[in-house]
GROMACS .gro file of C-alpha atoms in nm:
model
  338
    1MET     CA    1   0.000   0.000   0.000
    2GLY     CA    2   0.303   0.228   0.020
    3ALA     CA    3   0.421   0.466   0.287
    4PHE     CA    4   0.206   0.729   0.455
    5SER     CA    5   0.288   1.096   0.492
    6GLU     CA    6   0.127   1.409   0.629
    7PHE     CA    7   0.031   1.620   0.326
    8GLY     CA    8  -0.136   1.954   0.391
    9GLY     CA    9  -0.273   1.850   0.732
   10PHE     CA   10  -0.418   1.511   0.641
   11THR     CA   11  -0.281   1.164   0.574
   12ILE     CA   12  -0.268   1.014   0.227
   13ALA     CA   13  -0.102   0.706   0.085
   14ARG     CA   14   0.192   0.755  -0.145
   15ARG     CA   15   0.470   0.566  -0.318
   16ALA     CA   16   0.806   0.730  -0.346
   17VAL     CA   17   0.702   1.024  -0.560
   18LEU     CA   18   0.506   1.271  -0.346
   19GLY     CA   19   0.684   1.594  -0.282
   20GLY     CA   20   0.850   1.875  -0.471
   21ILE     CA   21   0.529   2.079  -0.508
   22ALA     CA   22   0.546   2.430  -0.653
   23ALA     CA   23   0.415   2.723  -0.453
   24ALA     CA   24   0.159   2.855  -0.702
   25ALA     CA   25  -0.078   2.709  -0.959
   26VAL     CA   26   0.028   2.751  -1.321
   27ALA     CA   27  -0.225   2.869  -1.578
   28VAL     CA   28  -0.345   2.595  -1.813
   29ALA     CA   29  -0.305   2.822  -2.112
   30ALA     CA   30   0.052   2.939  -2.041
   31PRO     CA   31   0.261   2.923  -2.363
   32ALA     CA   32   0.570   2.808  -2.175
   33LEU     CA   33   0.413   2.473  -2.089
   34ALA     CA   34   0.523   2.319  -2.417
   35GLN     CA   35   0.889   2.375  -2.323
   36THR     CA   36   0.870   2.238  -1.969
   37LYS     CA   37   0.755   1.918  -1.807
   38LEU     CA   38   0.388   1.931  -1.723
   39LYS     CA   39   0.315   1.890  -1.353
   40VAL     CA   40   0.060   1.608  -1.326
   41ALA     CA   41  -0.103   1.437  -1.028
   42GLY     CA   42  -0.323   1.131  -0.982
   43VAL     CA   43  -0.576   1.100  -0.700
   44TYR     CA   44  -0.703   0.745  -0.653
   45THR     CA   45  -0.946   0.596  -0.402
   46VAL     CA   46  -0.795   0.248  -0.439
   47PRO     CA   47  -0.442   0.103  -0.460
   48ILE     CA   48  -0.272   0.153  -0.796
   49GLU     CA   49  -0.265  -0.227  -0.831
   50GLN     CA   50  -0.644  -0.224  -0.871
   51GLN     CA   51  -0.704  -0.303  -1.237
   52TRP     CA   52  -0.905   0.006  -1.338
   53VAL     CA   53  -0.678   0.262  -1.174
   54SER     CA   54  -0.369   0.073  -1.289
   55ARG     CA   55  -0.453   0.162  -1.651
   56ILE     CA   56  -0.451   0.535  -1.574
   57HIS     CA   57  -0.133   0.501  -1.371
   58THR     CA   58   0.040   0.298  -1.645
   59ALA     CA   59  -0.043   0.556  -1.912
   60LEU     CA   60   0.084   0.843  -1.693
   61LYS     CA   61   0.403   0.654  -1.608
   62ALA     CA   62   0.464   0.605  -1.979
   63ALA     CA   63   0.433   0.981  -2.037
   64GLU     CA   64   0.670   1.037  -1.747
   65ALA     CA   65   0.920   0.792  -1.898
   66ARG     CA   66   0.907   0.991  -2.224
   67GLY     CA   67   1.005   1.301  -2.028
   68GLU     CA   68   0.678   1.483  -2.094
   69ILE     CA   69   0.546   1.513  -1.740
   70GLU     CA   70   0.643   1.523  -1.376
   71TYR     CA   71   0.401   1.281  -1.210
   72VAL     CA   72   0.301   1.231  -0.848
   73TRP     CA   73   0.007   1.042  -0.708
   74ALA     CA   74  -0.192   0.958  -0.397
   75GLU     CA   75  -0.359   0.618  -0.367
   76SER     CA   76  -0.617   0.468  -0.128
   77VAL     CA   77  -0.759   0.814  -0.061
   78ALA     CA   78  -1.082   0.799   0.139
   79ASN     CA   79  -1.384   0.970  -0.014
   80THR     CA   80  -1.392   1.206   0.283
   81ASP     CA   81  -1.037   1.322   0.201
   82TYR     CA   82  -1.067   1.326  -0.176
   83GLU     CA   83  -1.162   1.691  -0.218
   84ARG     CA   84  -0.881   1.804   0.012
   85VAL     CA   85  -0.624   1.606  -0.187
   86MET     CA   86  -0.750   1.757  -0.512
   87ARG     CA   87  -0.729   2.107  -0.367
   88GLN     CA   88  -0.383   2.050  -0.223
   89TYR     CA   89  -0.246   1.937  -0.558
   90ALA     CA   90  -0.407   2.233  -0.735
   91GLU     CA   91  -0.271   2.476  -0.473
   92GLY     CA   92   0.071   2.315  -0.511
   93GLY     CA   93   0.092   2.387  -0.881
   94ARG     CA   94  -0.020   2.063  -1.044
   95GLN     CA   95  -0.147   2.167  -1.386
   96LEU     CA   96  -0.329   1.846  -1.476
   97ILE     CA   97  -0.502   1.613  -1.229
   98PHE     CA   98  -0.641   1.267  -1.304
   99GLY     CA   99  -0.860   1.055  -1.080
  100GLU     CA  100  -1.199   0.887  -1.032
  101VAL     CA  101  -1.485   1.063  -0.857
  102PHE     CA  102  -1.771   0.813  -0.874
  103GLY     CA  103  -1.838   0.845  -0.503
  104VAL     CA  104  -1.748   1.212  -0.464
  105GLU     CA  105  -1.894   1.387  -0.768
  106ARG     CA  106  -2.031   1.696  -0.593
  107ALA     CA  107  -1.723   1.767  -0.384
  108ALA     CA  108  -1.482   1.710  -0.674
  109ARG     CA  109  -1.674   1.940  -0.905
  110ALA     CA  110  -1.688   2.208  -0.638
  111ALA     CA  111  -1.310   2.189  -0.602
  112ALA     CA  112  -1.260   2.216  -0.978
  113LYS     CA  113  -1.469   2.535  -0.989
  114ASP     CA  114  -1.228   2.700  -0.747
  115TYR     CA  115  -0.926   2.622  -0.967
  116PRO     CA  116  -1.033   2.715  -1.322
  117LYS     CA  117  -0.671   2.723  -1.445
  118THR     CA  118  -0.610   2.362  -1.340
  119ALA     CA  119  -0.716   2.083  -1.578
  120PHE     CA  120  -0.909   1.795  -1.419
  121VAL     CA  121  -0.972   1.467  -1.603
  122MET     CA  122  -1.186   1.242  -1.385
  123GLY     CA  123  -1.357   0.907  -1.413
  124SER     CA  124  -1.724   0.998  -1.378
  125SER     CA  125  -2.077   0.884  -1.461
  126PHE     CA  126  -2.183   1.239  -1.548
  127GLN     CA  127  -2.113   1.511  -1.804
  128PRO     CA  128  -1.812   1.745  -1.832
  129GLN     CA  129  -1.825   2.072  -1.639
  130GLU     CA  130  -1.699   2.394  -1.797
  131PRO     CA  131  -1.439   2.520  -1.810
  132ASN     CA  132  -1.193   2.261  -1.680
  133PHE     CA  133  -1.358   1.939  -1.556
  134SER     CA  134  -1.335   1.662  -1.817
  135VAL     CA  135  -1.474   1.313  -1.767
  136PHE     CA  136  -1.392   0.963  -1.889
  137ASP     CA  137  -1.469   0.601  -1.827
  138ASN     CA  138  -1.368   0.270  -1.974
  139TYR     CA  139  -1.575   0.246  -2.291
  140ILE     CA  140  -1.448  -0.106  -2.358
  141GLN     CA  141  -1.784  -0.264  -2.436
  142GLU     CA  142  -1.654  -0.369  -2.778
  143PRO     CA  143  -1.385  -0.613  -2.660
  144ALA     CA  144  -1.619  -0.712  -2.375
  145TYR     CA  145  -1.867  -0.826  -2.641
  146LEU     CA  146  -1.593  -1.030  -2.809
  147THR     CA  147  -1.494  -1.198  -2.482
  148GLY     CA  148  -1.860  -1.280  -2.433
  149MET     CA  149  -1.862  -1.464  -2.764
  150ILE     CA  150  -1.567  -1.672  -2.643
  151ALA     CA  151  -1.730  -1.738  -2.306
  152GLY     CA  152  -2.057  -1.846  -2.468
  153ALA     CA  153  -1.869  -2.100  -2.674
  154MET     CA  154  -1.655  -2.232  -2.387
  155THR     CA  155  -1.928  -2.297  -2.128
  156LYS     CA  156  -2.042  -2.658  -2.104
  157SER     CA  157  -2.308  -2.603  -1.839
  158ASN     CA  158  -2.453  -2.301  -2.024
  159MET     CA  159  -2.419  -2.106  -1.698
  160ILE     CA  160  -2.188  -1.806  -1.662
  161GLY     CA  161  -2.121  -1.622  -1.335
  162MET     CA  162  -2.057  -1.246  -1.327
  163VAL     CA  163  -1.918  -1.057  -1.028
  164GLY     CA  164  -1.900  -0.677  -1.039
  165GLY     CA  165  -1.815  -0.393  -0.802
  166TYR     CA  166  -2.115  -0.158  -0.822
  167PRO     CA  167  -2.401  -0.147  -1.076
  168ILE     CA  168  -2.298   0.189  -1.224
  169PRO     CA  169  -2.299   0.265  -1.599
  170GLU     CA  170  -1.925   0.199  -1.637
  171VAL     CA  171  -1.971  -0.157  -1.511
  172ASN     CA  172  -2.319  -0.224  -1.645
  173ARG     CA  173  -2.234  -0.148  -2.007
  174LEU     CA  174  -1.945  -0.395  -2.004
  175MET     CA  175  -2.149  -0.672  -1.844
  176ASN     CA  176  -2.441  -0.617  -2.082
  177ALA     CA  177  -2.210  -0.621  -2.386
  178PHE     CA  178  -2.045  -0.940  -2.258
  179MET     CA  179  -2.387  -1.103  -2.213
  180GLU     CA  180  -2.496  -1.006  -2.564
  181GLY     CA  181  -2.176  -1.149  -2.710
  182ALA     CA  182  -2.227  -1.477  -2.525
  183LYS     CA  183  -2.588  -1.504  -2.644
  184GLU     CA  184  -2.482  -1.445  -3.005
  185VAL     CA  185  -2.293  -1.774  -3.015
  186ASN     CA  186  -2.497  -1.958  -2.751
  187PRO     CA  187  -2.863  -1.852  -2.718
  188ALA     CA  188  -2.913  -2.109  -2.439
  189VAL     CA  189  -2.663  -1.948  -2.199
  190LYS     CA  190  -2.782  -1.822  -1.859
  191PHE     CA  191  -2.618  -1.571  -1.625
  192SER     CA  192  -2.581  -1.522  -1.251
  193VAL     CA  193  -2.501  -1.157  -1.169
  194SER     CA  194  -2.380  -1.019  -0.836
  195PHE     CA  195  -2.230  -0.691  -0.713
  196ILE     CA  196  -2.009  -0.686  -0.405
  197GLY     CA  197  -2.042  -0.316  -0.315
  198SER     CA  198  -1.668  -0.247  -0.334
  199TRP     CA  199  -1.407  -0.157  -0.593
  200PHE     CA  200  -1.137  -0.354  -0.417
  201ASP     CA  201  -1.232  -0.648  -0.197
  202PRO     CA  202  -1.083  -0.965  -0.349
  203PRO     CA  203  -1.197  -1.195  -0.065
  204LYS     CA  204  -1.559  -1.080  -0.102
  205ALA     CA  205  -1.545  -1.118  -0.481
  206LYS     CA  206  -1.397  -1.463  -0.439
  207GLU     CA  207  -1.678  -1.574  -0.208
  208ALA     CA  208  -1.940  -1.444  -0.450
  209ALA     CA  209  -1.772  -1.638  -0.729
  210PHE     CA  210  -1.763  -1.958  -0.521
  211ALA     CA  211  -2.139  -1.932  -0.469
  212MET     CA  212  -2.200  -1.907  -0.843
  213ILE     CA  213  -1.969  -2.195  -0.922
  214ASP     CA  214  -2.150  -2.406  -0.663
  215ARG     CA  215  -2.472  -2.335  -0.854
  216GLY     CA  216  -2.322  -2.461  -1.178
  217ALA     CA  217  -2.137  -2.174  -1.343
  218ASP     CA  218  -1.834  -2.304  -1.530
  219VAL     CA  219  -1.718  -1.970  -1.677
  220MET     CA  220  -1.672  -1.661  -1.460
  221TYR     CA  221  -1.667  -1.300  -1.574
  222ALA     CA  222  -1.400  -1.141  -1.352
  223GLU     CA  223  -1.492  -0.774  -1.335
  224ARG     CA  224  -1.324  -0.764  -0.990
  225PHE     CA  225  -1.005  -0.908  -0.846
  226GLY     CA  226  -1.067  -1.231  -0.657
  227VAL     CA  227  -1.297  -1.394  -0.912
  228SER     CA  228  -1.017  -1.558  -1.110
  229ASP     CA  229  -0.874  -1.697  -0.785
  230ALA     CA  230  -1.205  -1.872  -0.718
  231ALA     CA  231  -1.218  -2.000  -1.075
  232LYS     CA  232  -0.864  -2.135  -1.048
  233GLU     CA  233  -0.937  -2.315  -0.721
  234ARG     CA  234  -1.255  -2.474  -0.857
  235LYS     CA  235  -1.096  -2.550  -1.195
  236VAL     CA  236  -1.341  -2.350  -1.405
  237LEU     CA  237  -1.268  -2.082  -1.662
  238ALA     CA  238  -1.258  -1.703  -1.628
  239ILE     CA  239  -1.279  -1.401  -1.855
  240GLY     CA  240  -1.062  -1.103  -1.764
  241ASN     CA  241  -1.153  -0.735  -1.766
  242VAL     CA  242  -0.945  -0.418  -1.817
  243ILE     CA  243  -0.606  -0.591  -1.777
  244ASN     CA  244  -0.464  -0.923  -1.897
  245THR     CA  245  -0.424  -1.158  -1.602
  246GLN     CA  246  -0.362  -1.470  -1.807
  247PRO     CA  247   0.008  -1.475  -1.711
  248GLN     CA  248  -0.103  -1.516  -1.347
  249TYR     CA  249  -0.380  -1.765  -1.436
  250PRO     CA  250  -0.253  -1.949  -1.747
  251ASP     CA  251  -0.499  -2.237  -1.717
  252THR     CA  252  -0.795  -2.026  -1.607
  253VAL     CA  253  -0.824  -1.692  -1.791
  254VAL     CA  254  -0.929  -1.762  -2.148
  255ALA     CA  255  -0.952  -1.407  -2.280
  256SER     CA  256  -0.964  -1.047  -2.159
  257ALA     CA  257  -1.107  -0.714  -2.271
  258LEU     CA  258  -0.819  -0.470  -2.233
  259TRP     CA  259  -0.841  -0.098  -2.159
  260HIS     CA  260  -0.571   0.137  -2.288
  261MET     CA  261  -0.585   0.479  -2.124
  262GLU     CA  262  -0.296   0.614  -2.332
  263PRO     CA  263  -0.511   0.786  -2.600
  264SER     CA  264  -0.702   0.981  -2.335
  265VAL     CA  265  -0.397   1.065  -2.123
  266ASP     CA  266  -0.191   1.174  -2.421
  267ARG     CA  267  -0.476   1.387  -2.556
  268ALA     CA  268  -0.513   1.571  -2.224
  269ILE     CA  269  -0.139   1.629  -2.188
  270LYS     CA  270  -0.110   1.772  -2.539
  271ALA     CA  271  -0.412   1.997  -2.489
  272VAL     CA  272  -0.275   2.145  -2.166
  273GLN     CA  273   0.069   2.190  -2.319
  274ALA     CA  274  -0.082   2.367  -2.621
  275GLY     CA  275  -0.307   2.588  -2.409
  276THR     CA  276  -0.617   2.443  -2.580
  277TYR     CA  277  -0.751   2.231  -2.294
  278LYS     CA  278  -1.128   2.243  -2.240
  279ALA     CA  279  -1.387   2.035  -2.058
  280GLU     CA  280  -1.488   1.736  -2.270
  281ASP     CA  281  -1.591   1.373  -2.256
  282TYR     CA  282  -1.288   1.151  -2.305
  283GLY     CA  283  -1.495   0.830  -2.287
  284PRO     CA  284  -1.504   0.761  -2.662
  285TYR     CA  285  -1.124   0.756  -2.676
  286SER     CA  286  -1.142   0.421  -2.494
  287MET     CA  287  -1.308   0.263  -2.797
  288MET     CA  288  -1.124   0.027  -3.031
  289LYS     CA  289  -1.110   0.269  -3.326
  290HIS     CA  290  -0.900   0.507  -3.115
  291GLY     CA  291  -0.674   0.233  -2.978
  292GLY     CA  292  -0.833   0.270  -2.635
  293SER     CA  293  -0.927  -0.095  -2.601
  294SER     CA  294  -0.852  -0.433  -2.750
  295LEU     CA  295  -0.906  -0.806  -2.718
  296ALA     CA  296  -0.611  -0.977  -2.552
  297PRO     CA  297  -0.440  -1.259  -2.744
  298LEU     CA  298  -0.566  -1.607  -2.656
  299GLY     CA  299  -0.216  -1.700  -2.544
  300THR     CA  300  -0.226  -2.027  -2.349
  301PHE     CA  301  -0.576  -2.093  -2.484
  302GLU     CA  302  -0.463  -2.074  -2.845
  303GLY     CA  303  -0.596  -2.392  -3.003
  304LYS     CA  304  -0.830  -2.462  -2.710
  305VAL     CA  305  -1.104  -2.226  -2.828
  306PRO     CA  306  -1.283  -2.387  -3.126
  307ALA     CA  307  -1.148  -2.264  -3.458
  308GLU     CA  308  -1.492  -2.170  -3.587
  309VAL     CA  309  -1.548  -1.953  -3.281
  310VAL     CA  310  -1.212  -1.780  -3.325
  311ALA     CA  311  -1.307  -1.709  -3.686
  312LYS     CA  312  -1.642  -1.560  -3.577
  313VAL     CA  313  -1.472  -1.343  -3.318
  314LYS     CA  314  -1.212  -1.216  -3.564
  315ALA     CA  315  -1.481  -1.138  -3.820
  316ARG     CA  316  -1.688  -0.952  -3.562
  317GLU     CA  317  -1.381  -0.759  -3.447
  318GLN     CA  318  -1.315  -0.644  -3.802
  319GLU     CA  319  -1.675  -0.533  -3.835
  320ILE     CA  320  -1.645  -0.333  -3.513
  321ARG     CA  321  -1.324  -0.168  -3.629
  322SER     CA  322  -1.469  -0.086  -3.971
  323GLY     CA  323  -1.789   0.051  -3.823
  324THR     CA  324  -2.023  -0.202  -3.984
  325PHE     CA  325  -2.116  -0.352  -3.646
  326THR     CA  326  -2.195  -0.146  -3.338
  327VAL     CA  327  -2.193  -0.288  -2.987
  328LYS     CA  328  -2.497  -0.144  -2.813
  329VAL     CA  329  -2.428   0.070  -2.507
  330ASN     CA  330  -2.666  -0.049  -2.236
  331ASP     CA  331  -2.608   0.124  -1.902
  332ASN     CA  332  -2.895  -0.050  -1.725
  333GLU     CA  333  -2.816  -0.284  -1.437
  334PRO     CA  334  -2.778  -0.640  -1.571
  335LYS     CA  335  -2.998  -0.904  -1.414
  336SER     CA  336  -2.947  -1.273  -1.341
  337THR     CA  337  -3.123  -1.518  -1.570
  338MET     CA  338  -3.022  -1.836  -1.385
   0.00000   0.00000   0.00000
């Protein structure tokens, strides 16, 4: 979880990079930004190992490695402290701040209003807020649909278990797309859906998965950490989400829908550097046509997924990329059919 340090009168988690904060905020539109490293911060309510946040962190670390930004972050920040962390970074001169505000929308937006020269790019279920509060989420329903096709073909019991964090649009649309993909290749498939009420509670997710497996599910949709562990222990299959965990579960994770935050991160950095940053919805930049998502290689399951299914998936992927097939965005809470 990293070390802890007093930062502006309250405690936040950090790695080795907190510190060195400038005394005054720098205007987003300043021409000199293009010649200097942009000062960027991340504010996360969960550990950076959590799969969703890890994609933001990875993209920012890549920009740091290219020498474009100076990046610090705070992880495992409680909702009650989130606004104060945002304000402290803005007061300290961070020009661009990333994070996720699903549980603290009102407070985060209030903070952004007080720092109009700071650019905020936040995971959110709502619309952008002028002039400086952009939003994003993981619009990876397209590869989720493709993994559903694979899952529908791989189940022998025709029962698939699905464990999610919270039934919010960002989760619902992925689950619904996955379910539609599974039904395309296997109309007889049934689903058991459960939400654990946490973004990071692997033991709770694992227990929920065990319960579904006990009821006959032989493929698990692992929206949360912990599900693949249950699948591995019970020797059933799993489908990954956001990151590729097949290296850790080579005999369990068949396929994964991957999220690439780089297009969104790079777009925001360039806009701030150019002085053209404005509030906008970055969600679409997570779609496949922008390189914001992809289907992971089958890897250890190459040759184990039926060839005709692989051909169908590849054909559907090409149709998605060409725009001749659209994966429906359904933000409604998915329901069990088992």
